[in-house]
Amino acid sequence: MKKRILTTAILFFIGLASISLFDTKRAELINTPAERMYSSLICYADSFDIPLYLAFNIATIETGYRGPNDTTYNHSQVSKAGALGPMQIMHKYSHYYAGRKVTKQELRDSIEFNVRLSMVILSDHYDRYKDWAKVAGAYNTGKPVINSYAKKAIDSTYFQKKWITN
């Protein structure tokens, strides 16, 4: 238990240090929300050892993300259940994983913050469950279940592979 808390704290502080640099410098170079989403997914999935196909699949399932050339992508979505932003994170859980109070606007509008936070959540779930299907199920429901969402999320053919190579 103490090891997991220490690991989470270390990842949090590393993430805080990197997100401020990423947000201000990198986001200015990338124009569209779809391009920013693509860059954020690649950066943070790698940083938190999340399989890239899982990160892309969750983005696709949650908000219909279709890659960096998706001119219609809307990252500021809010679900009927109240989940916010590109990776559809519930506001009430965001504070714990961010290690600070998070505003709904920040969670909804900041692509980089939302994606980083989702990777923190996925990493924490993996530390607990050691199974990507259970991780995806927990991301979706809060419980480590293997439901249809989880099956889509772990299917490496679910998203278009050309998104990664372009």
JSON list of C-alpha atoms in Angstrom, two decimals:
[
{"chain": "A", "resi": 1, "resn": "MET", "atom": "CA", "xyz": [0.00, 0.00, 0.00]},
{"chain": "A", "resi": 2, "resn": "LYS", "atom": "CA", "xyz": [2.77, 2.46, 0.96]},
{"chain": "A", "resi": 3, "resn": "LYS", "atom": "CA", "xyz": [4.69, 1.55, -2.21]},
{"chain": "A", "resi": 4, "resn": "ARG", "atom": "CA", "xyz": [1.64, 2.32, -4.39]},
{"chain": "A", "resi": 5, "resn": "ILE", "atom": "CA", "xyz": [1.10, 5.68, -2.66]},
{"chain": "A", "resi": 6, "resn": "LEU", "atom": "CA", "xyz": [4.77, 6.57, -3.06]},
{"chain": "A", "resi": 7, "resn": "THR", "atom": "CA", "xyz": [4.72, 5.55, -6.73]},
{"chain": "A", "resi": 8, "resn": "THR", "atom": "CA", "xyz": [1.58, 7.61, -7.36]},
{"chain": "A", "resi": 9, "resn": "ALA", "atom": "CA", "xyz": [3.11, 10.63, -5.61]},
{"chain": "A", "resi": 10, "resn": "ILE", "atom": "CA", "xyz": [6.32, 10.38, -7.63]},
{"chain": "A", "resi": 11, "resn": "LEU", "atom": "CA", "xyz": [4.39, 10.07, -10.90]},
{"chain": "A", "resi": 12, "resn": "PHE", "atom": "CA", "xyz": [2.26, 13.03, -9.91]},
{"chain": "A", "resi": 13, "resn": "PHE", "atom": "CA", "xyz": [5.23, 15.32, -9.27]},
{"chain": "A", "resi": 14, "resn": "ILE", "atom": "CA", "xyz": [7.00, 14.21, -12.45]},
{"chain": "A", "resi": 15, "resn": "GLY", "atom": "CA", "xyz": [3.78, 14.89, -14.34]},
{"chain": "A", "resi": 16, "resn": "LEU", "atom": "CA", "xyz": [3.41, 18.35, -12.82]},
{"chain": "A", "resi": 17, "resn": "ALA", "atom": "CA", "xyz": [6.92, 19.27, -13.85]},
{"chain": "A", "resi": 18, "resn": "SER", "atom": "CA", "xyz": [6.44, 18.05, -17.40]},
{"chain": "A", "resi": 19, "resn": "ILE", "atom": "CA", "xyz": [2.91, 19.33, -18.00]},
{"chain": "A", "resi": 20, "resn": "SER", "atom": "CA", "xyz": [3.77, 22.98, -17.45]},
{"chain": "A", "resi": 21, "resn": "LEU", "atom": "CA", "xyz": [6.53, 22.76, -20.06]},
{"chain": "A", "resi": 22, "resn": "PHE", "atom": "CA", "xyz": [4.39, 20.72, -22.42]},
{"chain": "A", "resi": 23, "resn": "ASP", "atom": "CA", "xyz": [1.32, 22.95, -22.16]},
{"chain": "A", "resi": 24, "resn": "THR", "atom": "CA", "xyz": [3.07, 26.25, -22.77]},
{"chain": "A", "resi": 25, "resn": "LYS", "atom": "CA", "xyz": [5.67, 25.32, -25.37]},
{"chain": "A", "resi": 26, "resn": "ARG", "atom": "CA", "xyz": [4.31, 22.30, -27.25]},
{"chain": "A", "resi": 27, "resn": "ALA", "atom": "CA", "xyz": [0.64, 23.33, -27.43]},
{"chain": "A", "resi": 28, "resn": "GLU", "atom": "CA", "xyz": [1.58, 26.59, -29.14]},
{"chain": "A", "resi": 29, "resn": "LEU", "atom": "CA", "xyz": [3.22, 24.67, -31.98]},
{"chain": "A", "resi": 30, "resn": "ILE", "atom": "CA", "xyz": [0.26, 22.39, -32.62]},
{"chain": "A", "resi": 31, "resn": "ASN", "atom": "CA", "xyz": [-2.86, 24.10, -33.91]},
{"chain": "A", "resi": 32, "resn": "THR", "atom": "CA", "xyz": [-5.90, 21.89, -34.04]},
{"chain": "A", "resi": 33, "resn": "PRO", "atom": "CA", "xyz": [-7.49, 20.03, -31.14]},
{"chain": "A", "resi": 34, "resn": "ALA", "atom": "CA", "xyz": [-7.04, 16.75, -33.05]},
{"chain": "A", "resi": 35, "resn": "GLU", "atom": "CA", "xyz": [-3.31, 17.39, -33.49]},
{"chain": "A", "resi": 36, "resn": "ARG", "atom": "CA", "xyz": [-2.93, 18.36, -29.83]},
{"chain": "A", "resi": 37, "resn": "MET", "atom": "CA", "xyz": [-4.84, 15.24, -28.81]},
{"chain": "A", "resi": 38, "resn": "TYR", "atom": "CA", "xyz": [-2.60, 13.04, -30.96]},
{"chain": "A", "resi": 39, "resn": "SER", "atom": "CA", "xyz": [0.57, 14.55, -29.52]},
{"chain": "A", "resi": 40, "resn": "SER", "atom": "CA", "xyz": [-0.74, 14.32, -25.95]},
{"chain": "A", "resi": 41, "resn": "LEU", "atom": "CA", "xyz": [-1.74, 10.68, -26.33]},
{"chain": "A", "resi": 42, "resn": "ILE", "atom": "CA", "xyz": [1.67, 9.71, -27.66]},
{"chain": "A", "resi": 43, "resn": "CYS", "atom": "CA", "xyz": [3.58, 11.74, -25.08]},
{"chain": "A", "resi": 44, "resn": "TYR", "atom": "CA", "xyz": [1.66, 10.70, -21.98]},
{"chain": "A", "resi": 45, "resn": "ALA", "atom": "CA", "xyz": [1.01, 7.08, -22.94]},
{"chain": "A", "resi": 46, "resn": "ASP", "atom": "CA", "xyz": [4.77, 6.70, -23.31]},
{"chain": "A", "resi": 47, "resn": "SER", "atom": "CA", "xyz": [5.49, 8.58, -20.07]},
{"chain": "A", "resi": 48, "resn": "PHE", "atom": "CA", "xyz": [3.18, 6.37, -18.04]},
{"chain": "A", "resi": 49, "resn": "ASP", "atom": "CA", "xyz": [3.86, 3.07, -19.88]},
{"chain": "A", "resi": 50, "resn": "ILE", "atom": "CA", "xyz": [0.32, 2.80, -21.20]},
{"chain": "A", "resi": 51, "resn": "PRO", "atom": "CA", "xyz": [-0.01, 0.77, -24.42]},
{"chain": "A", "resi": 52, "resn": "LEU", "atom": "CA", "xyz": [-0.53, 3.29, -27.20]},
{"chain": "A", "resi": 53, "resn": "TYR", "atom": "CA", "xyz": [-3.38, 1.31, -28.76]},
{"chain": "A", "resi": 54, "resn": "LEU", "atom": "CA", "xyz": [-5.21, 1.42, -25.41]},
{"chain": "A", "resi": 55, "resn": "ALA", "atom": "CA", "xyz": [-4.82, 5.20, -25.13]},
{"chain": "A", "resi": 56, "resn": "PHE", "atom": "CA", "xyz": [-6.08, 5.71, -28.69]},
{"chain": "A", "resi": 57, "resn": "ASN", "atom": "CA", "xyz": [-8.93, 3.24, -28.23]},
{"chain": "A", "resi": 58, "resn": "ILE", "atom": "CA", "xyz": [-10.16, 4.96, -25.08]},
{"chain": "A", "resi": 59, "resn": "ALA", "atom": "CA", "xyz": [-10.03, 8.35, -26.81]},
{"chain": "A", "resi": 60, "resn": "THR", "atom": "CA", "xyz": [-11.99, 6.90, -29.72]},
{"chain": "A", "resi": 61, "resn": "ILE", "atom": "CA", "xyz": [-14.57, 5.21, -27.49]},
{"chain": "A", "resi": 62, "resn": "GLU", "atom": "CA", "xyz": [-14.99, 8.20, -25.19]},
{"chain": "A", "resi": 63, "resn": "THR", "atom": "CA", "xyz": [-15.16, 11.12, -27.63]},
{"chain": "A", "resi": 64, "resn": "GLY", "atom": "CA", "xyz": [-15.01, 9.69, -31.15]},
{"chain": "A", "resi": 65, "resn": "TYR", "atom": "CA", "xyz": [-11.40, 10.74, -31.72]},
{"chain": "A", "resi": 66, "resn": "ARG", "atom": "CA", "xyz": [-10.27, 9.70, -35.22]},
{"chain": "A", "resi": 67, "resn": "GLY", "atom": "CA", "xyz": [-6.65, 10.83, -35.40]},
{"chain": "A", "resi": 68, "resn": "PRO", "atom": "CA", "xyz": [-4.64, 14.01, -35.99]},
{"chain": "A", "resi": 69, "resn": "ASN", "atom": "CA", "xyz": [-6.43, 14.88, -39.24]},
{"chain": "A", "resi": 70, "resn": "ASP", "atom": "CA", "xyz": [-9.91, 14.80, -37.69]},
{"chain": "A", "resi": 71, "resn": "THR", "atom": "CA", "xyz": [-11.13, 18.29, -38.55]},
{"chain": "A", "resi": 72, "resn": "THR", "atom": "CA", "xyz": [-14.41, 17.86, -36.69]},
{"chain": "A", "resi": 73, "resn": "TYR", "atom": "CA", "xyz": [-12.97, 16.66, -33.38]},
{"chain": "A", "resi": 74, "resn": "ASN", "atom": "CA", "xyz": [-14.55, 18.30, -30.32]},
{"chain": "A", "resi": 75, "resn": "HIS", "atom": "CA", "xyz": [-12.43, 17.77, -27.21]},
{"chain": "A", "resi": 76, "resn": "SER", "atom": "CA", "xyz": [-14.70, 19.77, -24.87]},
{"chain": "A", "resi": 77, "resn": "GLN", "atom": "CA", "xyz": [-17.43, 17.18, -24.63]},
{"chain": "A", "resi": 78, "resn": "VAL", "atom": "CA", "xyz": [-19.51, 16.55, -21.51]},
{"chain": "A", "resi": 79, "resn": "SER", "atom": "CA", "xyz": [-21.31, 13.23, -21.11]},
{"chain": "A", "resi": 80, "resn": "LYS", "atom": "CA", "xyz": [-24.80, 12.75, -19.69]},
{"chain": "A", "resi": 81, "resn": "ALA", "atom": "CA", "xyz": [-23.13, 11.27, -16.60]},
{"chain": "A", "resi": 82, "resn": "GLY", "atom": "CA", "xyz": [-20.97, 14.40, -16.21]},
{"chain": "A", "resi": 83, "resn": "ALA", "atom": "CA", "xyz": [-17.65, 13.09, -17.54]},
{"chain": "A", "resi": 84, "resn": "LEU", "atom": "CA", "xyz": [-15.56, 15.89, -19.02]},
{"chain": "A", "resi": 85, "resn": "GLY", "atom": "CA", "xyz": [-13.08, 16.50, -21.80]},
{"chain": "A", "resi": 86, "resn": "PRO", "atom": "CA", "xyz": [-11.29, 14.39, -24.38]},
{"chain": "A", "resi": 87, "resn": "MET", "atom": "CA", "xyz": [-10.85, 11.32, -22.16]},
{"chain": "A", "resi": 88, "resn": "GLN", "atom": "CA", "xyz": [-14.17, 11.81, -20.32]},
{"chain": "A", "resi": 89, "resn": "ILE", "atom": "CA", "xyz": [-12.98, 12.04, -16.73]},
{"chain": "A", "resi": 90, "resn": "MET", "atom": "CA", "xyz": [-15.43, 12.40, -13.86]},
{"chain": "A", "resi": 91, "resn": "HIS", "atom": "CA", "xyz": [-14.81, 15.65, -12.03]},
{"chain": "A", "resi": 92, "resn": "LYS", "atom": "CA", "xyz": [-15.32, 14.16, -8.56]},
{"chain": "A", "resi": 93, "resn": "TYR", "atom": "CA", "xyz": [-12.39, 11.75, -9.10]},
{"chain": "A", "resi": 94, "resn": "SER", "atom": "CA", "xyz": [-10.06, 14.21, -10.82]},
{"chain": "A", "resi": 95, "resn": "HIS", "atom": "CA", "xyz": [-8.89, 15.91, -7.61]},
{"chain": "A", "resi": 96, "resn": "TYR", "atom": "CA", "xyz": [-7.50, 12.70, -6.14]},
{"chain": "A", "resi": 97, "resn": "TYR", "atom": "CA", "xyz": [-5.51, 11.78, -9.25]},
{"chain": "A", "resi": 98, "resn": "ALA", "atom": "CA", "xyz": [-4.32, 15.35, -9.87]},
{"chain": "A", "resi": 99, "resn": "GLY", "atom": "CA", "xyz": [-3.31, 15.80, -6.25]},
{"chain": "A", "resi": 100, "resn": "ARG", "atom": "CA", "xyz": [-5.06, 19.16, -6.17]},
{"chain": "A", "resi": 101, "resn": "LYS", "atom": "CA", "xyz": [-8.41, 20.80, -6.76]},
{"chain": "A", "resi": 102, "resn": "VAL", "atom": "CA", "xyz": [-9.33, 20.71, -10.45]},
{"chain": "A", "resi": 103, "resn": "THR", "atom": "CA", "xyz": [-11.93, 22.94, -12.06]},
{"chain": "A", "resi": 104, "resn": "LYS", "atom": "CA", "xyz": [-14.53, 21.53, -14.40]},
{"chain": "A", "resi": 105, "resn": "GLN", "atom": "CA", "xyz": [-13.44, 24.02, -17.06]},
{"chain": "A", "resi": 106, "resn": "GLU", "atom": "CA", "xyz": [-9.81, 22.88, -16.85]},
{"chain": "A", "resi": 107, "resn": "LEU", "atom": "CA", "xyz": [-10.84, 19.24, -17.07]},
{"chain": "A", "resi": 108, "resn": "ARG", "atom": "CA", "xyz": [-13.14, 19.93, -20.03]},
{"chain": "A", "resi": 109, "resn": "ASP", "atom": "CA", "xyz": [-10.97, 22.35, -22.01]},
{"chain": "A", "resi": 110, "resn": "SER", "atom": "CA", "xyz": [-7.31, 21.44, -21.43]},
{"chain": "A", "resi": 111, "resn": "ILE", "atom": "CA", "xyz": [-6.50, 18.57, -23.76]},
{"chain": "A", "resi": 112, "resn": "GLU", "atom": "CA", "xyz": [-3.00, 18.10, -22.38]},
{"chain": "A", "resi": 113, "resn": "PHE", "atom": "CA", "xyz": [-4.11, 18.09, -18.74]},
{"chain": "A", "resi": 114, "resn": "ASN", "atom": "CA", "xyz": [-7.06, 15.78, -19.38]},
{"chain": "A", "resi": 115, "resn": "VAL", "atom": "CA", "xyz": [-4.99, 13.24, -21.32]},
{"chain": "A", "resi": 116, "resn": "ARG", "atom": "CA", "xyz": [-2.17, 13.29, -18.75]},
{"chain": "A", "resi": 117, "resn": "LEU", "atom": "CA", "xyz": [-4.66, 12.78, -15.94]},
{"chain": "A", "resi": 118, "resn": "SER", "atom": "CA", "xyz": [-6.28, 9.87, -17.77]},
{"chain": "A", "resi": 119, "resn": "MET", "atom": "CA", "xyz": [-2.87, 8.22, -18.14]},
{"chain": "A", "resi": 120, "resn": "VAL", "atom": "CA", "xyz": [-2.29, 8.69, -14.38]},
{"chain": "A", "resi": 121, "resn": "ILE", "atom": "CA", "xyz": [-5.63, 6.96, -13.76]},
{"chain": "A", "resi": 122, "resn": "LEU", "atom": "CA", "xyz": [-4.83, 4.11, -16.15]},
{"chain": "A", "resi": 123, "resn": "SER", "atom": "CA", "xyz": [-1.38, 3.66, -14.61]},
{"chain": "A", "resi": 124, "resn": "ASP", "atom": "CA", "xyz": [-2.85, 3.57, -11.11]},
{"chain": "A", "resi": 125, "resn": "HIS", "atom": "CA", "xyz": [-5.44, 1.02, -12.20]},
{"chain": "A", "resi": 126, "resn": "TYR", "atom": "CA", "xyz": [-2.73, -1.13, -13.79]},
{"chain": "A", "resi": 127, "resn": "ASP", "atom": "CA", "xyz": [-0.73, -1.07, -10.54]},
{"chain": "A", "resi": 128, "resn": "ARG", "atom": "CA", "xyz": [-3.84, -2.43, -8.81]},
{"chain": "A", "resi": 129, "resn": "TYR", "atom": "CA", "xyz": [-5.22, -4.95, -11.32]},
{"chain": "A", "resi": 130, "resn": "LYS", "atom": "CA", "xyz": [-2.21, -5.98, -13.48]},
{"chain": "A", "resi": 131, "resn": "ASP", "atom": "CA", "xyz": [-4.54, -6.67, -16.43]},
{"chain": "A", "resi": 132, "resn": "TRP", "atom": "CA", "xyz": [-5.29, -4.14, -19.18]},
{"chain": "A", "resi": 133, "resn": "ALA", "atom": "CA", "xyz": [-8.82, -5.46, -19.74]},
{"chain": "A", "resi": 134, "resn": "LYS", "atom": "CA", "xyz": [-9.65, -4.95, -16.06]},
{"chain": "A", "resi": 135, "resn": "VAL", "atom": "CA", "xyz": [-7.96, -1.55, -16.21]},
{"chain": "A", "resi": 136, "resn": "ALA", "atom": "CA", "xyz": [-10.17, -0.50, -19.12]},
{"chain": "A", "resi": 137, "resn": "GLY", "atom": "CA", "xyz": [-13.26, -1.83, -17.36]},
{"chain": "A", "resi": 138, "resn": "ALA", "atom": "CA", "xyz": [-12.36, 0.09, -14.22]},
{"chain": "A", "resi": 139, "resn": "TYR", "atom": "CA", "xyz": [-11.76, 3.26, -16.27]},
{"chain": "A", "resi": 140, "resn": "ASN", "atom": "CA", "xyz": [-15.27, 2.85, -17.67]},
{"chain": "A", "resi": 141, "resn": "THR", "atom": "CA", "xyz": [-17.22, 1.71, -14.61]},
{"chain": "A", "resi": 142, "resn": "GLY", "atom": "CA", "xyz": [-15.03, 2.23, -11.57]},
{"chain": "A", "resi": 143, "resn": "LYS", "atom": "CA", "xyz": [-14.82, -1.54, -11.08]},
{"chain": "A", "resi": 144, "resn": "PRO", "atom": "CA", "xyz": [-12.35, -4.01, -12.66]},
{"chain": "A", "resi": 145, "resn": "VAL", "atom": "CA", "xyz": [-14.89, -5.68, -14.94]},
{"chain": "A", "resi": 146, "resn": "ILE", "atom": "CA", "xyz": [-14.31, -6.98, -18.44]},
{"chain": "A", "resi": 147, "resn": "ASN", "atom": "CA", "xyz": [-17.30, -5.55, -20.29]},
{"chain": "A", "resi": 148, "resn": "SER", "atom": "CA", "xyz": [-17.80, -4.66, -23.96]},
{"chain": "A", "resi": 149, "resn": "TYR", "atom": "CA", "xyz": [-16.03, -1.32, -23.38]},
{"chain": "A", "resi": 150, "resn": "ALA", "atom": "CA", "xyz": [-12.98, -3.14, -22.01]},
{"chain": "A", "resi": 151, "resn": "LYS", "atom": "CA", "xyz": [-12.95, -5.57, -24.94]},
{"chain": "A", "resi": 152, "resn": "LYS", "atom": "CA", "xyz": [-12.95, -2.69, -27.44]},
{"chain": "A", "resi": 153, "resn": "ALA", "atom": "CA", "xyz": [-10.29, -0.81, -25.48]},
{"chain": "A", "resi": 154, "resn": "ILE", "atom": "CA", "xyz": [-7.83, -3.71, -25.50]},
{"chain": "A", "resi": 155, "resn": "ASP", "atom": "CA", "xyz": [-8.41, -4.63, -29.15]},
{"chain": "A", "resi": 156, "resn": "SER", "atom": "CA", "xyz": [-5.23, -3.47, -30.91]},
{"chain": "A", "resi": 157, "resn": "THR", "atom": "CA", "xyz": [-7.09, -3.32, -34.24]},
{"chain": "A", "resi": 158, "resn": "TYR", "atom": "CA", "xyz": [-9.92, -1.08, -32.98]},
{"chain": "A", "resi": 159, "resn": "PHE", "atom": "CA", "xyz": [-8.32, 2.20, -34.02]},
{"chain": "A", "resi": 160, "resn": "GLN", "atom": "CA", "xyz": [-6.75, 2.89, -37.39]},
{"chain": "A", "resi": 161, "resn": "LYS", "atom": "CA", "xyz": [-3.04, 2.05, -37.18]},
{"chain": "A", "resi": 162, "resn": "LYS", "atom": "CA", "xyz": [-2.15, 4.75, -39.71]},
{"chain": "A", "resi": 163, "resn": "TRP", "atom": "CA", "xyz": [-2.73, 7.35, -36.97]},
{"chain": "A", "resi": 164, "resn": "ILE", "atom": "CA", "xyz": [0.44, 6.23, -35.24]},
{"chain": "A", "resi": 165, "resn": "THR", "atom": "CA", "xyz": [2.65, 6.20, -38.33]},
{"chain": "A", "resi": 166, "resn": "ASN", "atom": "CA", "xyz": [1.56, 9.50, -39.87]}
]
